[in-house]
């Protein structure tokens, strides 16, 4: 593994109660990582750097819960350990963060500058979320959007880059043109990632979210219409997943996002508040197939865990079975494994959003620009393990 992305969840606590939260309700009680476990994490990373000739880069995405609820000294302890690792080994450590920004103030801004600045002096972007509809993203205290916009103003004043995730739900689908107009007017130079609503966490358990559910067919229609809006604007807005798919289609660029690449099992890990390791952040949310715990397992042990090997086998298996004759295999690779588990209860099924992707690819591109991927030439094992 030359590059590894760690989705790092130091706390399950949150200062918001968003209706469609995929993490809420997945834990008996909200947990928070101890300093001892944090130090163990960086002990393991250093141990990994010492023993591996291939490891070149670790990207840590701070997630939650709301990560900025952690004490400042927790972050600064992580920064100090990273600086030591960078100085001792030829290892690049990059930090990114996903935050609702409700806890932002000047001190937190300074902390984020220190955390997100890499060894070249470049500051990584802050990821956040926005929804123009009321009563969906809700702060536990005060008005969510008022507090959120105030924090955005602070980020702009300090020159900190940010991008916005927009979760597409039924009202957003039905009023798509209105939503896009608002996004473009308010955030003309900001990158957006559009994701469909996942039926996980509170979104799966709370009846208040059922009116927000979007079907796979509707998600396909949304992507097609989004692409047409993008075309009219000269394909200039930084809208994902459109830009990465377009780049792949026109240039053969394989930098597809994790839920399209078919390589997430070989590049991502997720670590929860207790040090348990899963496939990714969504794996943490679902408690699916723990690979071990950093307090008792090295990263070498974790990488060789049989549960991780099963995840690695998924792409191989789908290529030779459920996706065998799909002309869009290179573009999709069966989709996100967590979608398959949520909707089919089976890791070795295609994503339930396969229908939407086929609809988008057939309508927008007509036919693939590239031949089938050679992710692996091995045939799948009969028992998929």
XYZ file of C-alpha atoms in Angstrom:
385
model
C 0.000 0.000 0.000
C 1.728 3.179 -1.179
C -1.122 5.509 -0.238
C -3.595 4.886 2.548
C -6.635 6.924 3.546
C -7.731 6.605 7.163
C -11.251 7.752 8.004
C -10.650 8.721 11.614
C -13.600 9.133 13.994
C -12.287 10.371 17.359
C -15.794 11.050 18.704
C -19.375 9.977 18.115
C -20.689 13.092 19.855
C -22.334 15.768 17.756
C -23.786 19.230 18.322
C -26.416 18.712 15.615
C -29.326 16.292 15.142
C -29.711 16.127 11.379
C -32.723 14.111 10.273
C -30.811 11.988 7.762
C -27.650 11.405 9.812
C -26.077 8.078 8.819
C -24.002 7.804 12.013
C -26.586 8.558 14.695
C -28.098 5.565 16.453
C -25.314 3.146 15.486
C -23.769 3.197 18.972
C -25.193 2.300 22.366
C -23.741 5.561 23.678
C -21.539 8.213 22.052
C -17.875 7.398 22.509
C -14.778 9.599 22.574
C -11.220 8.455 21.880
C -8.710 8.593 24.714
C -5.311 10.242 24.396
C -3.759 6.831 25.045
C -5.538 5.366 21.987
C -4.493 8.373 19.891
C -0.852 7.833 20.875
C -1.226 4.127 20.074
C -2.508 5.026 16.612
C 0.625 7.010 15.840
C 2.807 4.322 17.417
C 1.256 1.906 14.916
C 1.751 4.317 12.018
C 5.407 4.774 12.981
C 5.818 1.024 13.303
C 4.271 0.655 9.841
C 6.579 3.294 8.365
C 9.614 1.508 9.835
C 8.673 -1.881 8.413
C 7.371 -0.876 4.979
C 9.431 0.140 1.966
C 6.289 0.987 -0.024
C 4.287 3.281 2.256
C 4.606 6.837 0.929
C 1.514 8.720 2.055
C -1.148 8.552 4.740
C -4.203 10.744 4.419
C -6.173 11.177 7.646
C -9.745 12.395 7.255
C -11.060 13.585 10.628
C -14.708 12.628 10.835
C -17.386 11.899 13.386
C -19.726 12.708 15.037
C -18.378 16.230 15.043
C -14.561 16.096 15.322
C -14.141 19.731 16.439
C -15.824 18.817 19.740
C -12.563 17.114 20.702
C -10.283 19.188 22.968
C -7.690 21.328 21.223
C -4.833 19.530 22.957
C -6.010 16.263 21.356
C -5.462 17.781 17.906
C -2.147 19.370 18.839
C -0.918 16.041 20.218
C -1.736 14.486 16.833
C 0.057 17.311 15.021
C 3.201 16.859 17.122
C 3.292 13.118 16.484
C 2.819 13.649 12.756
C 5.671 16.146 12.628
C 7.994 13.603 14.251
C 6.937 10.883 11.814
C 7.473 13.191 8.817
C 10.945 14.135 10.032
C 12.054 10.555 10.702
C 10.630 8.779 7.666
C 10.005 9.526 4.040
C 6.279 9.560 4.714
C 3.825 12.237 3.715
C 0.987 12.758 6.217
C -2.010 14.785 5.033
C -4.961 15.872 7.170
C -8.466 16.704 5.995
C -11.578 17.244 8.080
C -15.334 16.932 7.668
C -17.159 19.304 10.004
C -20.574 20.911 10.417
C -18.638 24.072 11.472
C -21.074 24.825 14.307
C -18.230 24.795 16.838
C -15.976 27.153 14.901
C -14.342 30.214 16.474
C -11.018 32.008 16.043
C -9.122 29.516 18.209
C -10.528 26.609 16.208
C -9.595 28.346 12.977
C -5.980 28.585 14.140
C -6.093 24.915 15.110
C -7.436 23.958 11.679
C -4.671 25.954 9.997
C -2.071 23.992 11.963
C -3.784 20.657 11.329
C -4.477 21.062 7.621
C -1.161 22.608 6.547
C 1.102 19.960 5.042
C 4.902 19.916 4.805
C 4.799 21.980 1.594
C 2.786 24.733 3.283
C -0.387 23.904 1.393
C -3.624 24.011 3.405
C -6.075 21.197 2.711
C -9.781 21.923 2.258
C -12.388 21.633 4.983
C -15.387 19.533 4.079
C -18.798 20.612 5.334
C -22.469 20.032 4.513
C -25.380 22.251 3.548
C -29.094 21.853 2.941
C -31.342 24.762 1.864
C -34.472 23.016 3.129
C -35.570 23.740 6.725
C -35.809 21.159 9.500
C -33.299 18.750 7.959
C -29.918 19.911 9.236
C -30.704 20.964 12.805
C -28.417 22.383 15.486
C -28.984 21.346 19.081
C -28.642 25.001 20.017
C -29.544 27.981 17.823
C -30.336 28.068 14.121
C -28.143 25.710 12.086
C -27.846 27.722 8.871
C -27.240 31.019 10.682
C -24.382 29.555 12.686
C -23.047 27.669 9.654
C -22.952 30.766 7.419
C -21.242 32.755 10.172
C -18.521 30.127 10.281
C -18.171 30.171 6.488
C -17.579 33.915 6.668
C -14.807 33.248 9.179
C -13.208 30.643 6.904
C -13.298 33.079 3.996
C -11.770 35.862 6.102
C -8.902 33.549 7.081
C -8.444 32.216 3.559
C -9.201 28.598 4.451
C -10.493 26.511 1.521
C -13.661 24.476 1.881
C -15.967 22.243 -0.116
C -19.607 21.340 0.447
C -21.399 18.000 0.488
C -25.048 18.101 -0.546
C -27.161 15.053 0.290
C -29.822 14.594 -2.375
C -33.234 13.650 -0.954
C -36.767 13.605 -2.364
C -37.581 17.355 -1.823
C -34.197 18.248 -3.316
C -34.906 16.007 -6.296
C -38.373 17.442 -6.880
C -37.100 21.038 -6.638
C -33.736 20.433 -8.236
C -33.625 23.507 -10.478
C -34.419 25.768 -7.538
C -31.777 24.102 -5.377
C -29.039 24.386 -8.016
C -29.880 28.039 -8.628
C -29.484 28.760 -4.926
C -26.214 26.841 -4.673
C -24.728 28.632 -7.663
C -25.833 32.046 -6.424
C -24.577 31.575 -2.879
C -21.437 29.523 -3.614
C -20.318 30.229 -7.200
C -16.679 29.233 -6.630
C -17.131 26.367 -4.198
C -16.727 22.688 -5.050
C -19.740 20.464 -4.382
C -20.130 16.736 -4.012
C -23.621 15.360 -4.560
C -24.472 12.103 -2.779
C -27.788 10.261 -2.588
C -29.408 9.834 0.806
C -28.212 6.589 2.408
C -30.645 4.584 4.545
C -28.235 4.191 7.419
C -28.231 5.334 11.051
C -31.055 7.741 11.907
C -32.096 7.808 8.246
C -32.948 4.090 8.487
C -34.546 4.073 11.928
C -36.478 7.327 12.225
C -39.880 7.606 10.524
C -39.278 11.353 10.201
C -36.822 10.597 7.397
C -38.980 8.345 5.254
C -40.413 11.206 3.203
C -36.840 12.060 2.215
C -35.983 8.697 0.639
C -34.864 8.802 -2.978
C -35.058 5.810 -5.320
C -32.220 4.567 -7.506
C -34.163 5.656 -10.607
C -34.607 9.158 -9.175
C -30.903 9.367 -8.384
C -30.162 8.473 -12.006
C -32.534 11.188 -13.223
C -30.887 13.657 -10.852
C -27.407 12.879 -12.194
C -28.561 13.281 -15.797
C -30.217 16.617 -15.117
C -27.214 17.723 -13.067
C -24.965 16.924 -16.012
C -27.149 19.007 -18.361
C -26.912 21.974 -15.982
C -23.161 21.424 -15.846
C -22.911 21.384 -19.632
C -24.797 24.684 -19.908
C -22.219 26.243 -17.611
C -19.296 25.022 -19.693
C -18.562 22.194 -17.228
C -16.952 24.794 -15.009
C -18.557 24.185 -11.597
C -16.499 21.802 -9.482
C -19.275 19.267 -9.126
C -18.508 15.693 -8.059
C -18.967 12.982 -9.124
C -19.387 14.620 -12.567
C -15.848 15.984 -12.916
C -14.130 12.734 -12.035
C -16.408 10.674 -14.297
C -15.916 13.123 -17.159
C -12.157 13.047 -16.655
C -12.190 9.276 -16.732
C -14.428 9.124 -19.796
C -12.472 11.672 -21.839
C -8.917 11.096 -20.593
C -8.911 7.631 -19.053
C -7.911 9.136 -15.723
C -8.323 6.419 -13.078
C -8.695 8.855 -10.157
C -12.267 7.826 -9.489
C -13.779 8.315 -6.041
C -13.905 5.375 -3.657
C -17.479 4.335 -4.536
C -16.622 4.123 -8.267
C -13.001 2.921 -8.281
C -13.405 -0.648 -7.051
C -10.149 -0.129 -5.138
C -11.418 1.236 -1.829
C -10.642 -2.025 -0.016
C -6.963 -1.647 -0.896
C -6.683 2.056 -0.091
C -9.031 2.881 2.825
C -9.332 2.044 6.510
C -11.696 3.388 9.159
C -10.802 3.771 12.850
C -13.437 4.335 15.527
C -13.251 5.854 19.009
C -12.134 2.574 20.608
C -9.402 1.901 18.026
C -11.389 -0.714 16.114
C -10.519 -0.829 12.409
C -13.065 -1.234 9.606
C -13.138 -0.809 5.833
C -13.976 2.928 5.940
C -16.196 5.486 7.693
C -19.335 3.804 6.431
C -17.973 0.469 7.651
C -17.617 2.038 11.105
C -21.197 3.329 10.994
C -22.475 -0.150 10.163
C -19.981 -2.071 12.386
C -19.301 -4.303 9.399
C -16.433 -6.798 9.600
C -13.947 -5.399 12.100
C -10.335 -5.972 10.970
C -8.845 -5.734 14.457
C -7.931 -3.061 16.996
C -4.864 -0.838 16.943
C -4.298 -1.452 20.662
C -3.645 -5.132 20.016
C -2.907 -5.410 16.291
C -0.272 -3.903 14.031
C -1.286 -2.439 10.693
C 0.385 -5.428 9.069
C -1.969 -7.722 11.028
C -4.933 -5.537 10.094
C -4.076 -5.497 6.399
C -3.797 -9.292 6.374
C -7.033 -9.828 8.300
C -9.319 -12.351 6.502
C -12.259 -9.934 6.690
C -10.275 -7.394 4.707
C -9.324 -10.076 2.222
C -13.039 -10.760 1.700
C -13.558 -7.090 0.875
C -10.653 -7.219 -1.577
C -12.293 -10.223 -3.256
C -15.535 -8.331 -3.888
C -14.346 -6.510 -7.015
C -12.874 -9.700 -8.458
C -16.054 -11.644 -7.742
C -18.412 -9.042 -9.256
C -16.288 -8.702 -12.372
C -16.771 -12.403 -13.098
C -20.395 -12.717 -11.936
C -22.990 -9.981 -11.417
C -21.114 -7.362 -13.454
C -19.630 -9.779 -15.979
C -21.324 -8.367 -19.085
C -21.652 -4.754 -17.987
C -20.094 -2.359 -20.539
C -19.639 0.239 -17.791
C -17.541 -1.937 -15.484
C -14.514 0.371 -15.674
C -16.648 3.320 -14.643
C -18.404 1.726 -11.685
C -16.892 -1.584 -10.445
C -20.137 -2.617 -8.775
C -20.424 0.482 -6.596
C -20.028 0.882 -2.852
C -19.905 -2.315 -0.810
C -21.827 -0.672 2.033
C -24.738 0.066 -0.309
C -24.838 -3.619 -1.212
C -24.834 -4.625 2.452
C -27.521 -2.095 3.435
C -29.873 -3.064 0.632
C -29.074 -6.736 -0.005
C -27.384 -7.894 3.179
C -24.592 -9.274 1.011
C -21.152 -7.816 0.389
C -20.925 -9.630 -2.937
C -23.905 -7.928 -4.550
C -23.854 -4.821 -6.735
C -24.806 -1.477 -5.263
C -28.528 -0.759 -5.363
C -27.547 2.394 -7.278
C -26.415 0.283 -10.248
C -29.694 1.170 -12.001
C -29.056 4.889 -11.596
C -25.481 4.656 -12.852
C -26.473 2.637 -15.922
C -29.163 5.190 -16.697
C -26.689 8.051 -16.386
C -23.917 6.411 -18.431
C -26.242 5.245 -21.210
C -27.933 8.633 -21.501
C -24.933 10.922 -21.160
C -22.113 8.898 -22.745
C -23.931 6.382 -24.907
C -21.056 3.927 -24.883
C -17.814 3.517 -22.939
C -14.711 5.241 -24.213
C -12.471 2.544 -22.749
C -12.282 -1.250 -22.712
C -12.994 -3.338 -19.663
C -10.737 -2.773 -16.685
C -8.036 -5.273 -15.783
C -8.351 -4.685 -12.041
C -7.659 -8.379 -11.613
C -7.516 -11.338 -13.929
C -8.053 -13.863 -11.166
C -11.272 -15.854 -11.092
C -13.369 -15.579 -7.930
C -13.280 -18.282 -5.324
C -16.435 -20.327 -5.053
C -17.227 -19.374 -1.465
C -16.243 -15.701 -1.953
C -13.948 -15.751 1.057
